[in-house]
Short mmCIF file of N, CA and C in Angstrom, two decimals:
data_model
loop_
_atom_site.label_atom_id
_atom_site.label_comp_id
_atom_site.label_asym_id
_atom_site.label_seq_id
_atom_site.Cartn_x
_atom_site.Cartn_y
_atom_site.Cartn_z
N MET A 1 151.54 145.76 89.99
CA MET A 1 151.02 145.04 90.93
C MET A 1 150.56 144.07 90.98
N PRO A 2 150.94 142.49 90.83
CA PRO A 2 150.10 141.01 90.80
C PRO A 2 149.31 141.24 90.92
N ALA A 3 147.77 140.16 90.67
CA ALA A 3 146.29 140.47 91.31
C ALA A 3 146.63 138.93 92.79
N VAL A 4 147.58 138.74 92.05
CA VAL A 4 148.05 137.42 93.81
C VAL A 4 149.38 137.54 93.94
N ARG A 5 149.85 137.15 95.53
CA ARG A 5 151.17 137.61 95.71
C ARG A 5 151.41 135.82 95.14
N PRO A 6 152.90 135.66 95.08
CA PRO A 6 153.18 134.43 94.93
C PRO A 6 153.56 134.23 96.06
N ASN A 7 153.88 135.02 97.01
CA ASN A 7 154.19 134.29 98.77
C ASN A 7 152.12 134.01 98.78
N ALA A 8 151.78 135.12 99.42
CA ALA A 8 149.96 134.27 99.35
C ALA A 8 149.65 133.26 99.03
N ALA A 9 149.59 133.40 97.10
CA ALA A 9 149.10 131.92 96.54
C ALA A 9 149.44 130.53 97.60
N VAL A 10 151.20 130.66 97.16
CA VAL A 10 151.83 129.17 98.76
C VAL A 10 151.40 129.09 99.66
N ARG A 11 151.34 129.58 100.59
CA ARG A 11 150.78 129.94 101.52
C ARG A 11 149.26 129.34 101.80
N ALA A 12 148.20 129.86 100.85
CA ALA A 12 146.55 129.37 101.06
C ALA A 12 147.24 127.84 100.41
N THR A 13 148.07 127.67 99.51
CA THR A 13 148.00 126.18 99.07
C THR A 13 148.38 125.50 100.27
N ARG A 14 149.35 125.64 101.43
CA ARG A 14 149.50 124.81 102.09
C ARG A 14 149.22 125.09 103.16
N ALA A 15 147.77 125.97 103.98
CA ALA A 15 147.39 125.71 105.08
C ALA A 15 146.04 125.14 103.67
N LEU A 16 144.76 124.73 103.06
CA LEU A 16 144.35 124.11 102.10
C LEU A 16 144.50 122.53 102.61
N GLN A 17 146.09 122.32 102.33
CA GLN A 17 146.34 120.86 102.16
C GLN A 17 146.44 120.49 104.10
N GLN A 18 146.79 120.89 105.75
CA GLN A 18 147.02 120.95 106.51
C GLN A 18 145.20 121.16 106.56
N SER A 19 144.56 121.49 106.14
CA SER A 19 143.57 122.26 107.12
C SER A 19 142.34 120.55 106.34
N SER A 20 143.02 120.25 105.27
CA SER A 20 142.44 119.02 105.21
C SER A 20 143.11 117.35 105.28
N SER A 21 144.17 117.04 105.21
CA SER A 21 144.48 116.37 106.56
C SER A 21 144.22 116.39 107.32
N SER A 22 144.33 117.34 108.12
CA SER A 22 143.12 117.62 109.57
C SER A 22 142.56 117.26 110.06
N THR A 23 141.54 117.22 108.82
CA THR A 23 139.50 117.18 109.38
C THR A 23 139.20 115.44 108.70
N THR A 24 140.46 114.98 108.06
CA THR A 24 140.07 113.96 107.73
C THR A 24 140.13 112.54 109.08
N THR A 25 141.37 113.14 109.66
CA THR A 25 141.42 112.04 110.61
C THR A 25 141.39 112.67 111.79
N ARG A 26 140.68 114.26 111.98
CA ARG A 26 139.73 114.25 113.34
C ARG A 26 138.63 113.73 112.92
N SER A 27 138.51 113.08 113.95
CA SER A 27 137.24 112.69 114.74
C SER A 27 135.89 113.89 115.97
N PHE A 28 134.92 114.26 115.17
CA PHE A 28 134.09 115.00 115.45
C PHE A 28 132.59 114.19 116.39
N SER A 29 132.29 112.85 116.64
CA SER A 29 131.83 112.23 117.63
C SER A 29 132.43 111.38 118.93
N ALA A 30 132.19 111.59 119.38
CA ALA A 30 133.31 110.24 121.16
C ALA A 30 132.17 108.12 120.46
N THR A 31 131.65 108.65 120.01
CA THR A 31 131.38 107.55 119.47
C THR A 31 131.06 106.58 118.05
N ALA A 32 130.74 105.29 118.63
CA ALA A 32 131.07 104.83 116.78
C ALA A 32 130.34 104.88 116.06
N ARG A 33 130.00 104.93 114.69
CA ARG A 33 128.73 105.18 113.74
C ARG A 33 128.05 103.72 113.94
N ALA A 34 126.87 103.82 114.84
CA ALA A 34 125.96 102.86 114.30
C ALA A 34 125.64 102.70 112.86
N PRO A 35 124.56 101.59 112.51
CA PRO A 35 124.24 101.85 111.80
C PRO A 35 123.17 102.13 111.89
N ALA A 36 121.95 101.93 110.61
CA ALA A 36 120.95 102.68 110.70
C ALA A 36 119.81 102.15 110.35
N SER A 37 120.11 100.46 110.07
CA SER A 37 118.94 99.68 110.01
C SER A 37 119.92 98.47 110.91
N HIS A 38 117.98 98.51 111.66
CA HIS A 38 117.52 97.28 112.21
C HIS A 38 118.22 95.62 112.06
N GLY A 39 119.18 95.28 111.20
CA GLY A 39 119.67 93.96 110.74
C GLY A 39 118.85 94.31 109.17
N PRO A 40 119.05 92.48 108.64
CA PRO A 40 119.41 92.70 106.99
C PRO A 40 117.69 91.64 106.72
N GLN A 41 117.52 93.35 105.48
CA GLN A 41 116.36 92.74 104.94
C GLN A 41 116.80 92.30 104.10
N PHE A 42 117.34 91.86 103.42
CA PHE A 42 117.63 90.90 102.60
C PHE A 42 116.74 90.05 102.24
N ASP A 43 115.42 89.34 101.17
CA ASP A 43 115.42 88.40 100.51
C ASP A 43 116.15 87.78 99.66
N PRO A 44 117.04 86.45 99.69
CA PRO A 44 117.64 86.12 99.42
C PRO A 44 116.20 85.59 97.69
N PRO A 45 116.97 85.09 97.07
CA PRO A 45 116.20 84.82 95.82
C PRO A 45 116.05 83.78 95.92
N THR A 46 114.73 83.42 95.43
CA THR A 46 114.32 81.62 95.20
C THR A 46 114.49 81.16 94.50
N GLY A 47 114.43 81.57 93.56
CA GLY A 47 114.26 81.02 91.74
C GLY A 47 113.03 81.45 91.20
N TRP A 48 111.49 81.32 92.37
CA TRP A 48 109.79 81.78 91.25
C TRP A 48 110.04 83.28 91.39
N LEU A 49 108.83 82.85 90.28
CA LEU A 49 108.55 84.10 89.48
C LEU A 49 107.08 84.62 91.00
N PHE A 50 108.26 86.13 91.56
CA PHE A 50 106.57 86.16 93.17
C PHE A 50 107.21 85.19 93.51
N GLY A 51 107.73 84.34 93.96
CA GLY A 51 107.73 83.57 95.48
C GLY A 51 106.75 82.34 94.85
N VAL A 52 106.07 82.42 94.29
CA VAL A 52 105.35 81.54 93.62
C VAL A 52 106.56 79.80 93.25
N LYS A 53 105.71 78.69 93.99
CA LYS A 53 105.93 77.86 93.50
C LYS A 53 105.60 77.13 91.81
N PRO A 54 105.36 75.49 91.27
CA PRO A 54 105.45 76.01 89.84
C PRO A 54 105.17 74.65 90.71
N GLY A 55 103.34 74.35 90.33
CA GLY A 55 101.51 73.41 91.07
C GLY A 55 101.60 74.51 92.23
N GLU A 56 102.18 75.84 93.44
CA GLU A 56 101.18 76.74 93.75
C GLU A 56 99.67 77.07 93.15
N LYS A 57 99.25 76.93 93.88
CA LYS A 57 98.16 78.22 93.31
C LYS A 57 98.59 79.51 94.20
N TYR A 58 98.19 80.56 93.39
CA TYR A 58 98.67 81.97 93.93
C TYR A 58 97.50 82.54 95.09
N GLN A 59 97.91 83.16 95.76
CA GLN A 59 97.20 83.71 97.34
C GLN A 59 96.69 85.15 97.69
N LYS A 60 95.37 85.69 96.70
CA LYS A 60 95.86 87.15 97.21
C LYS A 60 95.87 87.42 97.86
N GLU A 61 96.62 88.55 97.97
CA GLU A 61 96.41 89.59 99.77
C GLU A 61 95.00 89.95 99.63
N GLY A 62 94.41 90.76 100.96
CA GLY A 62 93.18 91.67 100.93
C GLY A 62 92.90 92.21 100.47
N TRP A 63 94.11 93.38 100.50
CA TRP A 63 94.36 94.76 99.70
C TRP A 63 94.78 94.42 98.03
N GLU A 64 94.70 93.62 97.11
CA GLU A 64 94.70 93.13 96.09
C GLU A 64 93.22 93.67 95.10
N THR A 65 92.31 93.29 95.02
CA THR A 65 90.58 92.79 95.25
C THR A 65 90.76 94.94 94.66
N PRO A 66 90.40 94.79 96.01
CA PRO A 66 89.65 96.34 96.30
C PRO A 66 90.10 97.35 95.70
N PHE A 67 91.54 96.78 95.51
CA PHE A 67 92.67 98.40 94.70
C PHE A 67 92.38 98.59 93.12
N PHE A 68 92.70 97.29 92.59
CA PHE A 68 91.94 96.12 91.44
C PHE A 68 91.15 97.63 90.28
N TYR A 69 89.92 97.68 91.47
CA TYR A 69 88.65 97.55 91.47
C TYR A 69 88.79 98.99 91.21
N GLY A 70 89.05 99.27 93.03
CA GLY A 70 88.86 100.90 92.71
C GLY A 70 90.37 101.93 91.62
N PHE A 71 91.45 101.06 91.07
CA PHE A 71 92.38 101.92 90.22
C PHE A 71 91.68 102.17 88.70
N CYS A 72 91.10 100.84 88.53
CA CYS A 72 89.82 100.79 86.99
C CYS A 72 88.81 101.36 87.07
N GLY A 73 88.35 101.36 88.42
CA GLY A 73 87.29 101.85 88.10
C GLY A 73 87.44 103.60 88.19
N SER A 74 88.30 104.01 88.22
CA SER A 74 88.68 105.56 88.45
C SER A 74 89.29 105.99 87.00
N LEU A 75 91.07 104.94 86.47
CA LEU A 75 90.41 104.75 84.89
C LEU A 75 89.08 105.55 84.00
N VAL A 76 88.25 104.42 84.06
CA VAL A 76 87.02 104.83 84.23
C VAL A 76 86.48 105.68 83.99
N LEU A 77 86.43 106.33 84.93
CA LEU A 77 85.73 107.55 85.02
C LEU A 77 86.03 108.78 84.55
N ALA A 78 88.00 108.56 85.66
CA ALA A 78 88.65 109.50 83.86
C ALA A 78 88.58 109.90 82.35
N ALA A 79 88.38 108.89 82.04
CA ALA A 79 88.48 108.88 80.63
C ALA A 79 86.36 109.42 79.99
N ILE A 80 85.72 109.06 81.02
CA ILE A 80 84.99 110.13 81.13
C ILE A 80 85.04 111.31 80.97
N ALA A 81 85.42 111.62 82.06
CA ALA A 81 85.48 112.89 82.65
C ALA A 81 86.10 114.10 81.60
N TYR A 82 87.27 112.86 81.11
CA TYR A 82 87.86 113.75 79.96
C TYR A 82 86.73 114.29 78.64
N GLY A 83 86.37 112.87 78.40
CA GLY A 83 85.50 113.01 77.38
C GLY A 83 84.22 114.43 76.98
N PHE A 84 83.94 113.76 78.15
CA PHE A 84 82.89 115.82 78.03
C PHE A 84 83.02 117.05 78.78
N LYS A 85 85.00 117.43 78.78
CA LYS A 85 85.28 118.76 79.94
C LYS A 85 85.05 119.27 78.43
N PRO A 86 84.40 120.78 79.23
CA PRO A 86 84.34 122.15 78.36
C PRO A 86 85.86 122.50 77.13
N ASP A 87 85.16 122.73 76.07
CA ASP A 87 86.16 123.20 75.00
C ASP A 87 86.43 124.42 76.05
N THR A 88 87.92 125.12 76.51
CA THR A 88 88.63 126.90 77.16
C THR A 88 89.92 126.73 75.89
N SER A 89 90.01 126.61 74.87
CA SER A 89 91.26 126.98 74.21
C SER A 89 90.90 127.74 73.48
N ILE A 90 92.17 128.82 73.48
CA ILE A 90 91.14 129.88 73.04
C ILE A 90 91.41 129.76 71.52
N GLN A 91 92.05 128.87 70.78
CA GLN A 91 91.29 129.37 69.36
C GLN A 91 90.31 129.23 69.00
N THR A 92 89.13 128.51 69.93
CA THR A 92 87.75 128.30 69.82
C THR A 92 86.96 129.27 70.76
N TRP A 93 88.13 130.10 71.15
CA TRP A 93 86.42 131.91 71.81
C TRP A 93 87.34 132.25 71.08
N ALA A 94 88.80 132.34 70.08
CA ALA A 94 88.75 133.15 69.47
C ALA A 94 88.08 132.89 67.67
N LEU A 95 87.79 132.13 67.10
CA LEU A 95 86.32 132.17 66.18
C LEU A 95 85.49 131.80 66.69
N GLU A 96 84.93 132.54 68.07
CA GLU A 96 83.38 132.52 68.32
C GLU A 96 83.12 134.26 68.45
N GLU A 97 83.90 134.34 69.16
CA GLU A 97 84.59 135.71 68.57
C GLU A 97 84.93 136.93 67.16
N ALA A 98 85.24 136.51 66.67
CA ALA A 98 85.49 136.74 65.71
C ALA A 98 84.24 136.70 64.48
N ARG A 99 83.13 135.52 64.38
CA ARG A 99 81.86 135.20 63.71
C ARG A 99 81.05 136.43 64.58
N ARG A 100 81.07 136.03 65.98
CA ARG A 100 79.85 137.65 66.75
C ARG A 100 80.31 137.72 66.04
N ARG A 101 81.70 139.05 65.71
CA ARG A 101 82.12 140.14 65.66
C ARG A 101 81.19 140.16 64.00
N LEU A 102 81.95 139.70 62.64
CA LEU A 102 81.18 139.67 61.59
C LEU A 102 80.11 139.79 61.46
N GLU A 103 79.36 139.00 61.95
CA GLU A 103 77.51 139.30 62.43
C GLU A 103 77.01 140.33 62.33
N ALA A 104 77.53 141.30 63.19
CA ALA A 104 77.79 142.01 63.96
C ALA A 104 76.74 143.42 63.28
N GLU A 105 78.26 143.57 62.76
CA GLU A 105 78.62 144.32 61.20
C GLU A 105 78.34 143.89 60.18
N GLY A 106 77.36 142.54 60.33
CA GLY A 106 76.59 142.26 58.81
C GLY A 106 77.43 141.63 57.77
N ILE A 107 78.06 141.84 58.27
CA ILE A 107 78.93 141.03 57.39
C ILE A 107 78.60 139.52 57.12
N LEU A 108 79.23 139.14 57.53
CA LEU A 108 78.50 136.95 58.24
C LEU A 108 77.00 136.94 58.38
N GLU A 109 76.44 136.25 57.15
CA GLU A 109 75.18 135.86 57.42
C GLU A 109 74.11 135.01 59.18
N ASP A 110 74.10 135.39 59.84
CA ASP A 110 73.35 134.82 61.46
C ASP A 110 72.76 133.31 60.99
N PRO A 111 73.62 132.52 61.14
CA PRO A 111 73.27 130.89 60.81
C PRO A 111 71.17 130.46 62.27
N GLU A 112 70.98 131.23 62.52
CA GLU A 112 70.39 131.18 63.68
C GLU A 112 68.50 131.34 62.80
N LYS A 113 69.62 132.55 61.49
CA LYS A 113 68.21 132.66 60.91
C LYS A 113 67.76 132.30 59.85
N LYS A 114 68.40 131.75 59.21
CA LYS A 114 66.97 130.74 58.28
C LYS A 114 66.56 129.97 58.65
#
């Protein structure tokens, strides 16, 4: 006995075709679709870099200076903190542990006894 009967496959194909054609034409809402925006928010290009015409002086906005100093200051502090962070790698721990065990067994001399 075949896994799929030919009549069942034809009926399933017809049902899919009918349901897909009926769902595309059927409306699920009684109201028309409203746009999600509140109007055009597109600024047409002016041709000037950052909107400043040649010969005019750029006027900074109020947030630009604190943002610049805050951002650059945090980068400097992060670089300093990264330079002084402790070494927590497994290689450093293994080297110290091996040196400690070899000194305990007397194979390696203690460097502080000299």
